[in-house]
Coordinates of C-alpha atoms in Angstrom, one line a residue:
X1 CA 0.0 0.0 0.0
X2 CA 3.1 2.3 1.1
X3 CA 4.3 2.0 -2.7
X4 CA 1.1 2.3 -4.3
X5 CA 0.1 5.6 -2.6
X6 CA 3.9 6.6 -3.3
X7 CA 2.0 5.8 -6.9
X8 CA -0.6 8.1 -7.1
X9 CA 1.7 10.9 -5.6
X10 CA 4.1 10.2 -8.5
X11 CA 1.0 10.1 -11.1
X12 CA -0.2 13.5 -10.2
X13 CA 3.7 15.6 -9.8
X14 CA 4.3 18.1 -12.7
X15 CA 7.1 15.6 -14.2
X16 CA 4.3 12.5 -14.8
X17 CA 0.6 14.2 -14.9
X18 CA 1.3 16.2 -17.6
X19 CA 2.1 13.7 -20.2
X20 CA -0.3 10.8 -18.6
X21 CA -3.3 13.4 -20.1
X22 CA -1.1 14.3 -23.2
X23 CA -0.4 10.4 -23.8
X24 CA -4.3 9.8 -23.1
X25 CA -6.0 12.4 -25.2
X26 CA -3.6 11.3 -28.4
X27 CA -4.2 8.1 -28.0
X28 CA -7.9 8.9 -28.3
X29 CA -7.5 10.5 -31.4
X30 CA -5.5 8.3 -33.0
X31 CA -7.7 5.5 -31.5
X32 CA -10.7 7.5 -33.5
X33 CA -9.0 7.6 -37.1
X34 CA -8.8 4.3 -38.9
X35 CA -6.1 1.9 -39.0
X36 CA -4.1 4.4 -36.5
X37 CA -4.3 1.6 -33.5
X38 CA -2.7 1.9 -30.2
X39 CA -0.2 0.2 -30.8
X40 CA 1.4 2.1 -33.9
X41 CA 0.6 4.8 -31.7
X42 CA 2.6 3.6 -29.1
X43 CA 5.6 2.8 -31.4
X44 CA 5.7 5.9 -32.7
X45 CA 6.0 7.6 -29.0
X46 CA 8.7 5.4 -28.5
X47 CA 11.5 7.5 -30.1
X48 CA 10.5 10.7 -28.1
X49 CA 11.1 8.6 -24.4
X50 CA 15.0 7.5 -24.8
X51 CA 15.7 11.2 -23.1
X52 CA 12.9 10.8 -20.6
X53 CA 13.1 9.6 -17.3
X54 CA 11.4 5.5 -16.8
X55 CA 8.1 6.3 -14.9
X56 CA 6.8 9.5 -17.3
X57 CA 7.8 7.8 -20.4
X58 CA 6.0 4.1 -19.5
X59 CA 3.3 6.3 -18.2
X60 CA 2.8 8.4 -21.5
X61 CA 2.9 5.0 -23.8
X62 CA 0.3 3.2 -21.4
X63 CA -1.9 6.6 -21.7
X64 CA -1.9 6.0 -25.4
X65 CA -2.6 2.5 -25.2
X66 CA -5.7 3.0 -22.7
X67 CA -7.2 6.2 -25.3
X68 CA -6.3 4.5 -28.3
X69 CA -8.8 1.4 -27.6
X70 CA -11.5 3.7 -26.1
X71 CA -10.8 5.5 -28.8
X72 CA -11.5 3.1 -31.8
X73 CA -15.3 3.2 -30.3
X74 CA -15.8 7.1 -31.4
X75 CA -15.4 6.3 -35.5
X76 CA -16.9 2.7 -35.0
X77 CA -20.2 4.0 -33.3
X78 CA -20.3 7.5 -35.1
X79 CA -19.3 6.0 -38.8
X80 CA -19.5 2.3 -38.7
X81 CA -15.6 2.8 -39.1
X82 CA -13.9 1.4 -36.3
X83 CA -10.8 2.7 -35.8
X84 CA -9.1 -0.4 -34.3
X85 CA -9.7 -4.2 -34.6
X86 CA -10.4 -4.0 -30.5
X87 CA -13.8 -2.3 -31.6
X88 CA -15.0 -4.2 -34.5
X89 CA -17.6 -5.8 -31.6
X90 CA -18.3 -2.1 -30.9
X91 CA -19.9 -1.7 -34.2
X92 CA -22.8 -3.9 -33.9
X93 CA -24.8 -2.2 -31.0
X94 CA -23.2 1.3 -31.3
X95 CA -23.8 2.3 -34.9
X96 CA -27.0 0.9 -35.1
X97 CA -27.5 3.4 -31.4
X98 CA -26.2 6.2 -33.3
X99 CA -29.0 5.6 -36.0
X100 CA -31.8 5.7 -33.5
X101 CA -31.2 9.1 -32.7
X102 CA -28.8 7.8 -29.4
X103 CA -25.3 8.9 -30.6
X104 CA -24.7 10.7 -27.1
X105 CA -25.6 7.3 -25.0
X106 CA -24.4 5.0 -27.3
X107 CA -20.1 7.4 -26.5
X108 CA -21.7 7.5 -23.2
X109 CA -22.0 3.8 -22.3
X110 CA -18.6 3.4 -24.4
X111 CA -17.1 5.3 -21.8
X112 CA -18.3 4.1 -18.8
X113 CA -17.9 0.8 -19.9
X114 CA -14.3 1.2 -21.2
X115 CA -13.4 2.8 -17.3
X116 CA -14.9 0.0 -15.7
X117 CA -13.1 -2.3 -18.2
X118 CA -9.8 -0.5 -17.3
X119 CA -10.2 -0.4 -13.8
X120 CA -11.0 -3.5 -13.3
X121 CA -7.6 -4.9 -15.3
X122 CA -5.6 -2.5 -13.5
X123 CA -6.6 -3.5 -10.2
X124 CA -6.6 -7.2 -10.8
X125 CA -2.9 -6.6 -12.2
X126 CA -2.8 -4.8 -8.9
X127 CA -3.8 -7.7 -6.8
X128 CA -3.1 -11.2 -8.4
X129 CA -0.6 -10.4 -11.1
X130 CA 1.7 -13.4 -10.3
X131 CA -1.4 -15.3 -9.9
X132 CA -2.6 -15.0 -13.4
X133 CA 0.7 -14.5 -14.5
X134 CA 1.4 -18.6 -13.4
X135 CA -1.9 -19.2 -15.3
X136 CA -0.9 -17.7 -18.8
X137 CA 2.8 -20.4 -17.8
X138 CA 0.4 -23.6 -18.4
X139 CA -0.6 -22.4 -21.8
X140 CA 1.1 -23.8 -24.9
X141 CA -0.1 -25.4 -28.0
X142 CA -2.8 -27.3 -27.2
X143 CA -4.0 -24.6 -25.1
X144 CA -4.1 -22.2 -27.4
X145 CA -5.6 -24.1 -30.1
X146 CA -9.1 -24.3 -27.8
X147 CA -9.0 -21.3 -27.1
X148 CA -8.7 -20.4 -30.5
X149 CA -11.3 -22.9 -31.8
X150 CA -13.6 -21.2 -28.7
X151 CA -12.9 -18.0 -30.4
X152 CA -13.8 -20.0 -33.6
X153 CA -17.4 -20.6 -32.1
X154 CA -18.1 -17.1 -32.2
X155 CA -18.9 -16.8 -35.3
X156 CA -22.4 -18.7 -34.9
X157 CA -23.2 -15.6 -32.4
X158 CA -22.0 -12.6 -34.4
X159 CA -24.3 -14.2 -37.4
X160 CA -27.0 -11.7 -37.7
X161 CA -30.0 -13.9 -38.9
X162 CA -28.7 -16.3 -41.2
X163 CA -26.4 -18.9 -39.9
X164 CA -25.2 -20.3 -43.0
X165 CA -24.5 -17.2 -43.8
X166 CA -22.6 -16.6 -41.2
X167 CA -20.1 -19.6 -41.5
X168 CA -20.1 -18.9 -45.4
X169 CA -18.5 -15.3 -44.2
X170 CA -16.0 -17.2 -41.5
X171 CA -15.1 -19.9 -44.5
X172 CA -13.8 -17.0 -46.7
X173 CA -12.0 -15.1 -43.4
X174 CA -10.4 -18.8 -42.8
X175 CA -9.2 -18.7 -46.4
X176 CA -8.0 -15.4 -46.5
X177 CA -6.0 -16.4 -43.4
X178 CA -4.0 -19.0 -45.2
X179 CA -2.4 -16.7 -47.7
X180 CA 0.9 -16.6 -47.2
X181 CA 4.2 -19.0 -45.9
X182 CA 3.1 -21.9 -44.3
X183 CA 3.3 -21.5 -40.8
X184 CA 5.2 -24.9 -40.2
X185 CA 6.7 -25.7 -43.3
X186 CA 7.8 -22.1 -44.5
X187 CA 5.7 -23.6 -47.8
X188 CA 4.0 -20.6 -49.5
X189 CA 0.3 -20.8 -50.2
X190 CA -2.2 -18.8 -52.6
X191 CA 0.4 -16.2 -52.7
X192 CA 0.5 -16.6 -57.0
X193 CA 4.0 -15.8 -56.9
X194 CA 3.3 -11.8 -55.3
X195 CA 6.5 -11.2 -52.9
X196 CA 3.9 -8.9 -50.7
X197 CA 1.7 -12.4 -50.1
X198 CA 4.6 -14.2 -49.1
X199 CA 4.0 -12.6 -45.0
X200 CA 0.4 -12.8 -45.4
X201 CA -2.2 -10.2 -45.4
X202 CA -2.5 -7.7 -42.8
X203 CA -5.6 -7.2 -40.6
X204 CA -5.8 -3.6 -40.6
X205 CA -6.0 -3.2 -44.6
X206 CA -8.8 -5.5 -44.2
X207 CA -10.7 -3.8 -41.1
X208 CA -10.5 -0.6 -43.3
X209 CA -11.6 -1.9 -46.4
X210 CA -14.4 -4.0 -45.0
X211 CA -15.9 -1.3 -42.5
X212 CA -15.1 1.9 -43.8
X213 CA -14.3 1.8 -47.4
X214 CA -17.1 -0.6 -47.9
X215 CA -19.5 1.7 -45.7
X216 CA -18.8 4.5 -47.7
X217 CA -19.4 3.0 -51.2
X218 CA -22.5 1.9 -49.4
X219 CA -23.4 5.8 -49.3
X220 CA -21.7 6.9 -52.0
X221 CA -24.8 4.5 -53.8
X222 CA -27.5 6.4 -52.1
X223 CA -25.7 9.7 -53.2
X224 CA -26.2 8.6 -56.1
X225 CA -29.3 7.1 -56.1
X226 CA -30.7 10.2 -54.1
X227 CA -31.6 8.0 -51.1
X228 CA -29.2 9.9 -48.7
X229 CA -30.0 8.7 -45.3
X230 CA -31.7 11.6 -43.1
X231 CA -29.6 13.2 -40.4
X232 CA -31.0 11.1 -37.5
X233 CA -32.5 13.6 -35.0
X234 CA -30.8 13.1 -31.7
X235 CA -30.2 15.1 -28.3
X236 CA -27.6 15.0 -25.8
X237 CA -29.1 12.8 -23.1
X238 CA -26.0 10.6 -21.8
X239 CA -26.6 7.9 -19.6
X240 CA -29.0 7.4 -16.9
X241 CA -28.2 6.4 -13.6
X242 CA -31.0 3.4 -14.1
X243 CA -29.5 2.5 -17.4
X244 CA -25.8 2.7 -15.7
X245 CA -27.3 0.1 -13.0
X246 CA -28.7 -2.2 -15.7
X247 CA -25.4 -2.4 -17.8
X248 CA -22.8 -2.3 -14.5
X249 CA -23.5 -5.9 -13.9
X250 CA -22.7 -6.7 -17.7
X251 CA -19.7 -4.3 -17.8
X252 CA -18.5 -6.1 -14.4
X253 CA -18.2 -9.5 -16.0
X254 CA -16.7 -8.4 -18.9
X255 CA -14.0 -6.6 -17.7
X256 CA -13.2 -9.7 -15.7
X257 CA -13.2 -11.9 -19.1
X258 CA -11.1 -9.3 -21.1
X259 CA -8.5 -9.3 -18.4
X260 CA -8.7 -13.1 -18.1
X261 CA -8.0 -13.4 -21.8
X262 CA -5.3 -9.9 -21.9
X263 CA -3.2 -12.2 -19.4
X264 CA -2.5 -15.0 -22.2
X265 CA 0.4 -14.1 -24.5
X266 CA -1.1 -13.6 -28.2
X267 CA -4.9 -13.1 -27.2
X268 CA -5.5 -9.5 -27.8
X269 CA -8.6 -7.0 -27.6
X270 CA -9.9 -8.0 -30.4
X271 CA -11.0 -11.8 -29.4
X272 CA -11.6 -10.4 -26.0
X273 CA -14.2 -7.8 -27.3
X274 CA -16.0 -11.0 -29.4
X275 CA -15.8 -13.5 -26.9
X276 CA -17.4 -11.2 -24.4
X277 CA -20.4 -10.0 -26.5
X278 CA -20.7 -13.5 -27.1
X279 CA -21.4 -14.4 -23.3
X280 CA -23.3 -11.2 -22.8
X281 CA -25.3 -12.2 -25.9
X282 CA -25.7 -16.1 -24.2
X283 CA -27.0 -14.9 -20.9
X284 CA -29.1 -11.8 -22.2
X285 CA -33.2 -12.3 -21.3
X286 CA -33.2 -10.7 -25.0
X287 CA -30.9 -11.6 -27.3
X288 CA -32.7 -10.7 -30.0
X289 CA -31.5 -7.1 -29.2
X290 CA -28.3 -7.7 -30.1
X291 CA -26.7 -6.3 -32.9
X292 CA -29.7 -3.5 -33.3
X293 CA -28.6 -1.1 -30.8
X294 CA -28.5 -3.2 -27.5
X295 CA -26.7 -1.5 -24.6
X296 CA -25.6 -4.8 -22.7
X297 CA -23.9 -5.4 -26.8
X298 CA -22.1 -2.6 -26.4
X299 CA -20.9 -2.4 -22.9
X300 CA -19.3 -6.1 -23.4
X301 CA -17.6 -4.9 -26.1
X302 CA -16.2 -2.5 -24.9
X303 CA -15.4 -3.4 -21.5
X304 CA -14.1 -6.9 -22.7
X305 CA -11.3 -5.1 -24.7
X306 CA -10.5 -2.0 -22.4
X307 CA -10.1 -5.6 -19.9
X308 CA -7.3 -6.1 -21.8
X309 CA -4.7 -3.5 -21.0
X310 CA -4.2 -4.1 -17.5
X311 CA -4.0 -7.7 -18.2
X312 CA -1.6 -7.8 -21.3
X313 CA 0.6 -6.0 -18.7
X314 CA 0.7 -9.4 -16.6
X315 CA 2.7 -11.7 -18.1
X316 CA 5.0 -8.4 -19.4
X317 CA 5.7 -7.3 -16.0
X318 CA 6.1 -10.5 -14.3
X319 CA 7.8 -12.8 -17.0
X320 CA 8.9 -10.6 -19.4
X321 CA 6.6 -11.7 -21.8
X322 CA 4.1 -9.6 -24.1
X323 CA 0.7 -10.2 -24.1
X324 CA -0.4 -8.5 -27.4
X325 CA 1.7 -6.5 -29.3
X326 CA 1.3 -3.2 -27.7
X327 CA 3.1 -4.7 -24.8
X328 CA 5.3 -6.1 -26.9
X329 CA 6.6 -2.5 -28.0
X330 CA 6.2 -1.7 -24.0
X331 CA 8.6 -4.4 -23.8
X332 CA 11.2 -2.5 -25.7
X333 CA 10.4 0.6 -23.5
X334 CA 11.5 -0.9 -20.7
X335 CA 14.6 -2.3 -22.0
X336 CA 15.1 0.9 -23.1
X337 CA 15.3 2.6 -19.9
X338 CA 17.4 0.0 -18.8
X339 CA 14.6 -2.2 -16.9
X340 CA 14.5 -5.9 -17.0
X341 CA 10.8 -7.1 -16.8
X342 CA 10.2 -10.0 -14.0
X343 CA 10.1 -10.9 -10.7
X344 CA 12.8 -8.7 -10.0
X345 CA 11.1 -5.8 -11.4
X346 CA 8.8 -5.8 -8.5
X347 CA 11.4 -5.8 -5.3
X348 CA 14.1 -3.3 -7.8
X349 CA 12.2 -0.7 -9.2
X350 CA 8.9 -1.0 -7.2
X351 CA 8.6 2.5 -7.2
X352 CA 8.1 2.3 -10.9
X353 CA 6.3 -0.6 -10.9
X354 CA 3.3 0.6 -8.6
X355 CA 4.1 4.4 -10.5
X356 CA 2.6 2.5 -13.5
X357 CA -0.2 0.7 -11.5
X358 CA -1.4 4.3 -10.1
X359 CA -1.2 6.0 -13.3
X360 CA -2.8 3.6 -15.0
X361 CA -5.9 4.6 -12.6
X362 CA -5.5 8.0 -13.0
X363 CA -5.2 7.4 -16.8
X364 CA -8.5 5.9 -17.1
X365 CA -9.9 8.3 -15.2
X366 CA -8.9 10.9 -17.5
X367 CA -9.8 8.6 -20.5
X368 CA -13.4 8.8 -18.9
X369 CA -13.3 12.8 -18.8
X370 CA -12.0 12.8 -21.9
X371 CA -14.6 10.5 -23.2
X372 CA -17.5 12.9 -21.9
X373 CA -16.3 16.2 -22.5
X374 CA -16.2 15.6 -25.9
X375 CA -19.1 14.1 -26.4
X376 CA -21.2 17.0 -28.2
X377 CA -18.0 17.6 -30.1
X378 CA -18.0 14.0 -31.0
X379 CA -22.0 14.4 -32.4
X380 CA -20.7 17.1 -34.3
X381 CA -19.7 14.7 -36.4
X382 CA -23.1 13.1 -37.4
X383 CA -24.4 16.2 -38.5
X384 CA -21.4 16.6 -41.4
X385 CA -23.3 16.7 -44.9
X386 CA -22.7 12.8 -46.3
X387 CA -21.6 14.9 -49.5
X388 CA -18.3 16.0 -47.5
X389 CA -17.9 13.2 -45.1
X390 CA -17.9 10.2 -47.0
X391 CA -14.6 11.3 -49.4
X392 CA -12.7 12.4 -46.1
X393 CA -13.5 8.5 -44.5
X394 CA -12.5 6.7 -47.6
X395 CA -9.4 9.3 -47.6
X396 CA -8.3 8.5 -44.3
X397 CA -9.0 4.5 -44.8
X398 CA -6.6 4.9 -47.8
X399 CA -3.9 7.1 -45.3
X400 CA -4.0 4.7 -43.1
X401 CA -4.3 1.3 -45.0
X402 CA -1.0 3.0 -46.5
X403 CA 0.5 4.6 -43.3
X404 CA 1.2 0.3 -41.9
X405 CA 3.7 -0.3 -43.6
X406 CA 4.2 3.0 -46.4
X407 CA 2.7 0.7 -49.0
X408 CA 0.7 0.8 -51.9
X409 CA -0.3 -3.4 -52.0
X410 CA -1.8 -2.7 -48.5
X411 CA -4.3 0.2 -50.4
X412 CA -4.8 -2.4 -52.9
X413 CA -5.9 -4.7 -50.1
X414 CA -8.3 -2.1 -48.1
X415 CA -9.9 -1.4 -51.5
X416 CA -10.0 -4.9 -53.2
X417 CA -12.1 -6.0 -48.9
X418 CA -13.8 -2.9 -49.4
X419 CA -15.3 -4.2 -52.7
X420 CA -16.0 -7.2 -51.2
X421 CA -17.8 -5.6 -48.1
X422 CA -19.2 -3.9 -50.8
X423 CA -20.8 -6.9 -52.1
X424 CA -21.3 -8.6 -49.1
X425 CA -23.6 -6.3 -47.5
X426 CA -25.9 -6.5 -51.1
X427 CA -26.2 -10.0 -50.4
X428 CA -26.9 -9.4 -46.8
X429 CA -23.6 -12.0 -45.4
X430 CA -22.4 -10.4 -42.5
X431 CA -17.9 -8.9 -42.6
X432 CA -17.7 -9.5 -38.7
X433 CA -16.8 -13.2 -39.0
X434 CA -14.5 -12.8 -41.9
X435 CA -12.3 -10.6 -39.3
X436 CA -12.8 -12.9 -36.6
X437 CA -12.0 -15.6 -38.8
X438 CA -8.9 -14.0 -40.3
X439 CA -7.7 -13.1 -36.9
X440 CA -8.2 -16.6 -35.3
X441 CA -7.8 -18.6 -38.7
X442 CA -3.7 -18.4 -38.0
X443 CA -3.7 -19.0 -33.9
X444 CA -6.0 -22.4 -34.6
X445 CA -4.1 -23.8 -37.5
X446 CA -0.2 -22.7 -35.7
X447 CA -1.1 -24.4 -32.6
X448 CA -3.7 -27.3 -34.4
X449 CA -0.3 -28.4 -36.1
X450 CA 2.3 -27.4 -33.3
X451 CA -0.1 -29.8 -31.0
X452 CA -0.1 -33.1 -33.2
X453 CA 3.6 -32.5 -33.2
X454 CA 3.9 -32.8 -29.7
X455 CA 1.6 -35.7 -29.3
X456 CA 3.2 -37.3 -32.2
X457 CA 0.1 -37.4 -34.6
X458 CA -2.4 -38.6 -31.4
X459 CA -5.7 -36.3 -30.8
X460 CA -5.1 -37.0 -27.0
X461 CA -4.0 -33.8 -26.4
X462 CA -7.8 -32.3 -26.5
X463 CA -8.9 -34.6 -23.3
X464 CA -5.8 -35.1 -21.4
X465 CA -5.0 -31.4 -21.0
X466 CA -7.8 -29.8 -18.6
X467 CA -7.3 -26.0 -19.6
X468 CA -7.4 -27.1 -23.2
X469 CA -10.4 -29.7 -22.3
X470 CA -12.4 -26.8 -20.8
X471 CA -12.1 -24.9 -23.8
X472 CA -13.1 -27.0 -25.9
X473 CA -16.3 -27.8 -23.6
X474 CA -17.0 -24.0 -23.6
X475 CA -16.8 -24.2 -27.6
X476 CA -19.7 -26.8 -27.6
X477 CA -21.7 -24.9 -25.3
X478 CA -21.2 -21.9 -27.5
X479 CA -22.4 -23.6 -30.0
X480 CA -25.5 -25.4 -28.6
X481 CA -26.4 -22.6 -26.5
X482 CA -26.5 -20.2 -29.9
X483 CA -28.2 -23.0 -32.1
X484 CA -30.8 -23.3 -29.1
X485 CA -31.0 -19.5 -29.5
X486 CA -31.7 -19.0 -32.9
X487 CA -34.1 -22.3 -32.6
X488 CA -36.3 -20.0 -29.8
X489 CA -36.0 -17.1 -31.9
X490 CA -37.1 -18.9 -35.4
X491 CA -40.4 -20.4 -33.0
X492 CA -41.4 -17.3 -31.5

């Protein structure tokens, strides 16, 4: 307790407050503009701390970390772009919000729910961080193959109405994820003999081009057709205590299961945001309002990947090993300044150990300021003729399709899914299990192979691992629970 108040008294000196709120507010805004995520956010920071001393400049990179995945909720809810892969959940419930006239509730709940989502990660790192940190240790192949195939499972949840449409949309995401090397072998696959194939294809082009570019060809049509969607007439009615007492409970559990899954090496916000919708979705007395503007939808979603950044920080801080790849650049940070994650951390440098752990409070505090002070700017937004807006979204896709890796096949890529998100939507197939797909297509199929290796071409390892088992239960339940679902909702 000595060293955590010695914490908060570093968080709020001149030398550290300062650049906490600086790191937070740009991390927000780069959070907001598509394919700017967190963590290129955070490597481009990185330069600018080499001079600084070790708390203020790990302070000012975790600040941009915790805005930039609140701040991918802002375009995703607002424009149906979301400006990281950690709020592709956010745009089923929060655009759809936004439509109904509830724009200001819809940033509301996204930042309550983000603060609860971060607080709770933070003070679980606080609390059981060597705990959790011994639970990521038991994961290895086999592990991580349930987990992905849980993951997998998903997509029967995030299916809209059709369910064969749904797996139809996952099937082409699994494909898409095999382009490239062989992950075993080094063999390369579909890549037609194009050297920019060869290391596979990057999520974020995809993101861009099926959310935003393909959203704005969408609008672009009813330009053209002179079906422009009216302005929807909204106020500035945030949340209500009542509503904040319905959606706590949600937000609670969420934030729990986003941390859980931050603490294993490789699972990110993204699968943390779907996986927790999903259970919100499982357990909700309506499911059916789900994915047209429900507010437990959007609380899970974003709670379950704001989870994430305390509990990335677990296995980072305690065994040197990144969670996601934020951490990953946090990593370098700290070897930077000359620090050597671990155990040792804790009883060398605890003073900048718990200096983190308070300002990562104080950060999401600020992050939930920031989130509410701006929201009638934010609404400003809406109100932007489509005539103007849609050529400055499909210019900053294009920016930052480009901006990854400063290159043109990644435009290429944004605008060849944006064709097919394009197309998709026409035919009413839903683009969130593609990305799901594509994200967990790689994890399942690594670790699938990595496993029978192990087990030396034996199945065995699915029952006689218990993590691994109890995954693979909770996929089945997924499964029957949504089948049983849609089977209820088809009757009634």
């Amino acid at each position: 307790m000595e060293h955590l108040l010695n914490g908060f008294m570093s968080a709020f000196s001149l030398a550290v407050f300062p650049v906490l709120v600086f790191g937070v507010l740009g991390g927000v805004i780069l959070g907001a503009l598509p394919g700017l995520t967190a963590t290129m956010g955070v490597a481009i920071l990185l330069p600018f701390t080499f001079g600084m001393q070790p708390t203020p400049a790990l302070v000012m990179l975790i600040g941009v970390y915790i805005g930039g995945i609140y701040g991918g909720s802002i375009a995703a809810i607002l424009l149906k772009t979301p400006g990281t892969p950690a709020s592709a959940a956010t745009v089923l419930d929060g655009h759809t919000m936004a439509i109904k006239g509830l724009a200001a509730k819809a940033l509301s709940i996204a930042a309550v729910a983000s603060f609860i989502g971060g607080l709770i990660s933070t003070i679980v790192l606080i609390a059981i961080a060597p705990i959790l940190a011994d639970f990521a240790l038991r994961f290895n192949a086999p592990e991580y193959f349930a987990l992905a195939l849980f993951g997998l499972t998903i997509i029967a949840s995030v299916s809209a109405k059709s369910l064969l449409k749904g797996l139809l949309a996952g099937t082409i995401g699994l494909l898409v994820s095999m382009v490239g090397l062989d992950p075993i072998s080094s063999v390369p696959r579909f890549t037609f003999g194009i050297m920019d194939l060869y290391s596979g294809i990057n999520i974020i082009p995809v993101l861009i081009g099926l959310f935003a570019i393909s959203e704005g060809l969408n609008q672009l049509e009813k330009l053209s057709n002179n079906k422009q969607d009216v302005a929807p007439k909204f106020d500035y009615k945030v949340l209500s205590f009542p509503d904040f007492k319905k959606i706590l409970p949600t937000c609670i559990k969420s934030g729990l299961i986003g941390t859980s899954i931050g603490s294993v090496p490789g699972a990110g916000a993204d699968i943390s945001a779907f996986a927790c919708y999903n259970e919100a979705k499982r357990v909700a007395k309506k499911p059916e309002e789900f994915g047209n503007g429900s507010m437990h939808g959007l609380a899970a979603a974003e709670s379950g990947n704001n989870g994430v950044t305390g509990g990335s920080l677990v296995p980072l801080l305690t065994l040197g090993v990144p969670g996601d790849a934020v951490s990953a650049v946090l990593l370098g940070a700290l070897i930077v300044q000359g620090l050597t994650p671990g155990p040792l951390l804790f009883t060398q440098n605890p003073e900048i150990v718990y200096g983190i752990f308070s300002s990562m409070i104080v950060a999401n505090i600020v992050m939930l300021l920031i989130g509410f002070l701006g929201i009638r700017f934010f609404c400003r937004i809406i109100e932007v003729p489509k005539i103007i807006m849609i050529p400055i979204i499909i210019f900053l896709s294009i920016i930052g399709a480009y901006a990854i890796n400063n290159s043109m096949f990644d435009v290429g890529i944004a605008i060849t899914f944006g064709l097919l998100g394009f197309i998709l939507n026409k035919l009413e197939i839903p683009s969130s299990p593609i990305l799901l797909a594509i994200i967990l297509g790689p994890m399942a199929e690594t670790n699938l192979r990595k496993s029978l290796i192990m087990y030396e071409g034996s199945w065995s390892f699915l029952y006689d691992r218990p993590i691994a088992l109890a995954f693979i239960l909770f996929a089945v339940f997924s499964v029957y629970s949504t089948m049983k679902l849609k089977k209820r909702q088809r009757s009634a």
